[in-house]
CSV table of C-alpha atoms and ligand atoms in Angstrom, one decimal:
chain,number,residue,atom,x,y,z
B,1,MET,CA,169.7,-24.7,61.6
B,2,SER,CA,169.8,-25.2,57.5
B,3,ASP,CA,171.5,-27.9,55.5
B,4,ALA,CA,172.4,-25.3,52.5
B,5,ARG,CA,175.9,-25.9,51.3
B,6,THR,CA,176.6,-22.4,49.6
B,7,PRO,CA,180.3,-21.4,48.5
B,8,VAL,CA,180.3,-18.5,51.8
B,9,ILE,CA,179.3,-21.7,53.9
B,10,GLU,CA,182.2,-23.9,52.3
B,11,TYR,CA,184.3,-20.7,52.9
B,12,ILE,CA,184.0,-21.0,56.2
B,13,SER,CA,183.9,-24.2,56.6
B,14,LYS,CA,187.5,-24.3,55.2
B,15,LEU,CA,188.6,-21.3,57.5
B,16,PHE,CA,187.7,-22.4,60.6
B,17,ALA,CA,185.4,-25.9,60.8
B,18,ALA,CA,188.3,-28.0,59.7
B,19,GLU,CA,187.8,-31.9,59.7
B,20,ASP,CA,190.5,-34.1,61.2
B,21,HIS,CA,191.1,-37.6,59.7
B,22,LEU,CA,188.5,-38.9,62.9
B,23,LEU,CA,185.4,-37.1,60.8
B,24,GLN,CA,186.7,-37.7,58.0
B,25,ASN,CA,186.7,-40.8,58.1
B,26,VAL,CA,183.1,-41.5,59.7
B,27,LEU,CA,181.6,-39.3,56.3
B,28,HIS,CA,184.1,-42.1,54.6
B,29,GLN,CA,182.0,-44.8,56.8
B,30,GLN,CA,178.9,-43.3,55.5
B,31,LYS,CA,179.8,-42.5,52.0
B,32,GLU,CA,180.7,-46.7,51.8
B,33,GLY,CA,176.9,-47.5,53.9
B,34,GLY,CA,176.3,-46.4,50.3
B,35,GLY,CA,173.2,-44.5,53.1
B,36,PRO,CA,172.0,-41.1,52.6
B,37,MET,CA,174.7,-38.8,53.5
B,38,MET,CA,172.5,-36.9,56.6
B,39,ASN,CA,175.3,-35.7,58.8
B,40,ILE,CA,175.5,-31.8,59.4
B,41,GLY,CA,177.7,-30.4,57.7
B,42,PRO,CA,181.4,-28.9,59.3
B,43,ASP,CA,180.1,-25.4,59.8
B,44,GLN,CA,177.5,-26.4,61.7
B,45,GLY,CA,179.5,-29.4,63.8
B,46,LYS,CA,181.7,-25.8,64.9
B,47,PHE,CA,178.9,-23.9,65.8
B,48,LEU,CA,177.8,-26.4,67.9
B,49,TYR,CA,181.1,-27.1,69.5
B,50,LEU,CA,180.5,-23.3,70.4
B,51,LEU,CA,177.6,-23.6,71.3
B,52,THR,CA,178.8,-26.1,73.8
B,53,GLN,CA,181.7,-24.1,75.0
B,54,ILE,CA,179.8,-21.4,75.6
B,55,HIS,CA,177.2,-22.7,77.2
B,56,ARG,CA,178.6,-25.1,79.7
B,57,PRO,CA,175.9,-27.9,79.7
B,58,LYS,CA,176.3,-30.3,81.8
B,59,SER,CA,174.2,-33.0,80.3
B,60,ILE,CA,172.6,-32.8,76.4
B,61,LEU,CA,170.6,-34.8,74.3
B,62,GLU,CA,171.2,-35.8,70.9
B,63,VAL,CA,168.0,-37.2,69.2
B,64,GLY,CA,168.6,-39.4,65.7
B,65,SER,CA,173.1,-39.7,65.7
B,66,TYR,CA,173.2,-41.7,62.7
B,67,PHE,CA,177.6,-42.6,62.2
B,68,GLY,CA,178.1,-39.7,64.9
B,69,TYR,CA,179.4,-36.8,63.3
B,70,SER,CA,177.7,-34.1,65.0
B,71,SER,CA,177.9,-36.3,68.1
B,72,ILE,CA,181.3,-36.2,68.1
B,73,TRP,CA,181.9,-32.0,67.3
B,74,ILE,CA,179.4,-31.9,70.8
B,75,ALA,CA,181.0,-34.2,72.8
B,76,ARG,CA,184.9,-32.5,72.1
B,77,ALA,CA,183.3,-29.6,73.2
B,78,LEU,CA,182.9,-31.3,76.4
B,79,GLU,CA,186.2,-33.0,76.8
B,80,LYS,CA,187.6,-29.6,76.1
B,81,LEU,CA,185.6,-28.8,79.0
B,82,GLY,CA,186.4,-31.4,81.0
B,83,GLN,CA,182.8,-31.9,82.3
B,84,GLY,CA,179.2,-33.2,80.4
B,85,LEU,CA,177.8,-35.8,79.5
B,86,LEU,CA,175.9,-36.4,76.1
B,87,THR,CA,173.8,-39.1,75.9
B,88,CYS,CA,172.7,-39.4,72.4
B,89,ALA,CA,168.9,-41.5,71.6
B,90,GLU,CA,169.3,-43.3,67.9
B,91,ILE,CA,166.9,-45.9,67.3
B,92,SER,CA,168.5,-47.7,65.1
B,93,GLU,CA,170.8,-51.1,66.8
B,94,LYS,CA,173.1,-51.0,63.6
B,95,GLN,CA,173.7,-47.4,64.0
B,96,CYS,CA,174.3,-47.3,67.8
B,97,GLU,CA,176.9,-50.2,67.7
B,98,ILE,CA,178.9,-47.5,65.0
B,99,ILE,CA,178.6,-44.5,66.8
B,100,LYS,CA,179.4,-46.2,69.7
B,101,ASN,CA,182.7,-47.4,68.3
B,102,ASN,CA,183.0,-43.8,66.5
B,103,LEU,CA,183.0,-42.4,70.1
B,104,ILE,CA,185.8,-45.2,71.3
B,105,LYS,CA,187.8,-44.0,69.1
B,106,ALA,CA,187.6,-40.6,69.3
B,107,ASN,CA,188.6,-41.4,73.0
B,108,LEU,CA,185.2,-39.4,73.8
B,109,ASN,CA,183.4,-42.7,76.0
B,110,ASN,CA,184.0,-40.8,79.2
B,111,PHE,CA,181.8,-38.0,77.1
B,112,ALA,CA,179.2,-39.5,75.2
B,113,GLU,CA,176.6,-42.8,75.9
B,114,VAL,CA,174.6,-44.3,73.6
B,115,LYS,CA,171.1,-45.2,73.9
B,116,GLN,CA,169.3,-46.9,72.0
B,117,GLY,CA,165.4,-46.8,70.9
B,118,SER,CA,163.1,-44.4,69.7
B,119,GLY,CA,163.3,-40.2,70.3
B,120,ILE,CA,159.8,-40.1,71.6
B,121,ASP,CA,160.2,-43.7,73.8
B,122,LEU,CA,163.4,-42.4,75.1
B,123,MET,CA,162.1,-38.9,75.9
B,124,GLN,CA,159.8,-39.6,77.8
B,125,LYS,CA,161.7,-42.7,80.0
B,126,PHE,CA,163.9,-39.9,80.9
B,127,ILE,CA,161.2,-37.8,82.1
B,128,ASP,CA,159.8,-40.5,84.0
B,129,GLU,CA,163.0,-40.7,85.7
B,130,SER,CA,163.0,-37.4,86.4
B,131,LYS,CA,166.3,-36.7,84.5
B,132,THR,CA,167.1,-33.0,83.0
B,133,PHE,CA,169.2,-31.9,80.3
B,134,ASP,CA,171.3,-28.4,80.1
B,135,MET,CA,171.0,-28.4,75.7
B,136,ILE,CA,169.1,-30.8,73.2
B,137,PHE,CA,169.5,-31.3,69.7
B,138,ILE,CA,167.0,-33.0,67.8
B,139,ASP,CA,167.7,-34.3,63.6
B,140,ALA,CA,165.6,-36.9,63.7
B,141,ASP,CA,162.9,-37.7,61.9
B,142,LYS,CA,161.0,-35.1,60.7
B,143,ASN,CA,157.1,-35.9,61.5
B,144,ASN,CA,157.7,-36.1,65.0
B,145,TYR,CA,159.1,-32.7,65.3
B,146,PRO,CA,156.1,-31.1,67.4
B,147,ASN,CA,156.1,-34.3,69.5
B,148,TYR,CA,159.7,-33.6,70.0
B,149,PHE,CA,159.3,-29.8,70.6
B,150,LYS,CA,156.5,-31.3,73.7
B,151,LEU,CA,158.6,-33.6,74.9
B,152,SER,CA,161.8,-31.0,75.2
B,153,SER,CA,160.2,-28.5,76.9
B,154,LYS,CA,159.7,-31.8,80.0
B,155,LEU,CA,163.5,-32.5,79.4
B,156,LEU,CA,165.0,-28.9,79.7
B,157,ASN,CA,166.2,-26.8,82.2
B,158,SER,CA,165.5,-23.2,83.1
B,159,GLY,CA,168.2,-21.3,80.4
B,160,ALA,CA,168.7,-24.5,78.6
B,161,LEU,CA,169.4,-24.4,74.3
B,162,LEU,CA,166.7,-26.6,72.1
B,163,LEU,CA,168.6,-26.7,69.2
B,164,ILE,CA,166.4,-28.3,65.6
B,165,ASP,CA,168.4,-29.3,62.8
B,166,ASN,CA,166.6,-29.0,58.9
B,167,CYS,CA,163.5,-26.5,60.5
B,168,LEU,CA,163.6,-24.4,56.7
B,169,TRP,CA,163.6,-26.9,55.4
B,170,ASP,CA,165.3,-26.1,52.5
B,171,GLY,CA,163.3,-22.9,52.2
B,172,LYS,CA,160.5,-25.1,51.2
B,173,VAL,CA,158.5,-23.5,54.5
B,174,VAL,CA,158.7,-20.6,52.7
B,175,ASP,CA,157.7,-22.3,49.3
B,176,GLN,CA,153.6,-22.7,48.4
B,177,ASN,CA,154.5,-25.3,45.8
B,178,PHE,CA,154.9,-27.2,49.0
B,179,SER,CA,152.3,-28.5,51.3
B,180,ASP,CA,153.7,-32.3,51.9
B,181,LEU,CA,153.3,-33.2,55.5
B,182,GLN,CA,157.4,-33.0,56.3
B,183,THR,CA,156.8,-29.3,55.2
B,184,GLU,CA,153.3,-28.5,57.1
B,185,THR,CA,154.8,-30.0,59.6
B,186,TYR,CA,157.8,-27.4,60.3
F,1,SAM,C1,169.5,-37.1,59.8
F,1,SAM,S1,170.2,-38.4,61.4
F,1,SAM,C2,171.2,-38.0,62.4
F,1,SAM,C3,172.4,-36.9,62.1
F,1,SAM,C4,173.7,-37.0,63.0
F,1,SAM,N1,172.9,-36.0,63.8
F,1,SAM,C5,174.3,-36.1,62.2
F,1,SAM,O1,175.1,-34.8,61.9
F,1,SAM,O2,175.4,-36.7,62.1
F,1,SAM,C6,168.9,-39.2,61.2
F,1,SAM,C7,168.8,-40.1,62.4
F,1,SAM,O3,168.0,-40.0,62.7
F,1,SAM,C8,167.8,-41.5,63.3
F,1,SAM,N2,165.8,-41.8,63.6
F,1,SAM,C9,165.1,-41.8,63.1
F,1,SAM,N3,163.8,-41.8,63.2
F,1,SAM,C10,164.5,-42.2,64.5
F,1,SAM,C11,163.5,-41.9,65.8
F,1,SAM,N4,162.0,-42.4,65.7
F,1,SAM,N5,164.5,-41.8,67.2
F,1,SAM,C12,165.4,-42.0,66.8
F,1,SAM,N6,166.0,-42.2,66.1
F,1,SAM,C13,165.6,-42.0,64.6
F,1,SAM,C14,167.9,-42.5,62.0
F,1,SAM,O4,168.4,-43.5,62.8
F,1,SAM,C15,169.0,-41.4,61.9
F,1,SAM,O5,170.6,-42.2,61.8
């Protein structure tokens, strides 16, 4: 997925991915918090929502949840299906509390749980527990993407979906002027 905000994307978002009061409030919390706006866009949220509804996963892992914006889009699709559980793996204790509260506010706590820890440790723990997923969405520390990819291969059920945000790194992957570690990692 790419985070580029073009007029066409804005147009599509307004038409097909309108944010309700709750999602707008999550964005407001992020702004108030003063940190970067690291959430996916509403068009991507709606895309995740639709993929979840079409694929009907019983178990989903999200690595990197921040304020829970993308988690809410995904868990709402599970709620609509009336089945499934989203596991949010998030390293920051503070963010975990915020995500939990936002999921409660959205009445989604039956469809999502929050696990605090590093993505690598949690994924390894799930492998050790023989846990598997029908869909994994990676949106955390970019330098670990190759590790997340390797670990995902041990966690995904046959026919599962693996979704990775920022893969094109705002077009830097094809720009010879960028050779920093993150760009090279992609
Ligand atoms: C881009 S934000 C996630 C945005 C979220 N998916 C959304 O669209 O609303 C990245 C998140 O990954 C978390 N993170 C960073 N390093 C991590 C790691 N090693 N393990 C798990 N989470 C990590 C950060 O704390 C942050 O909350």
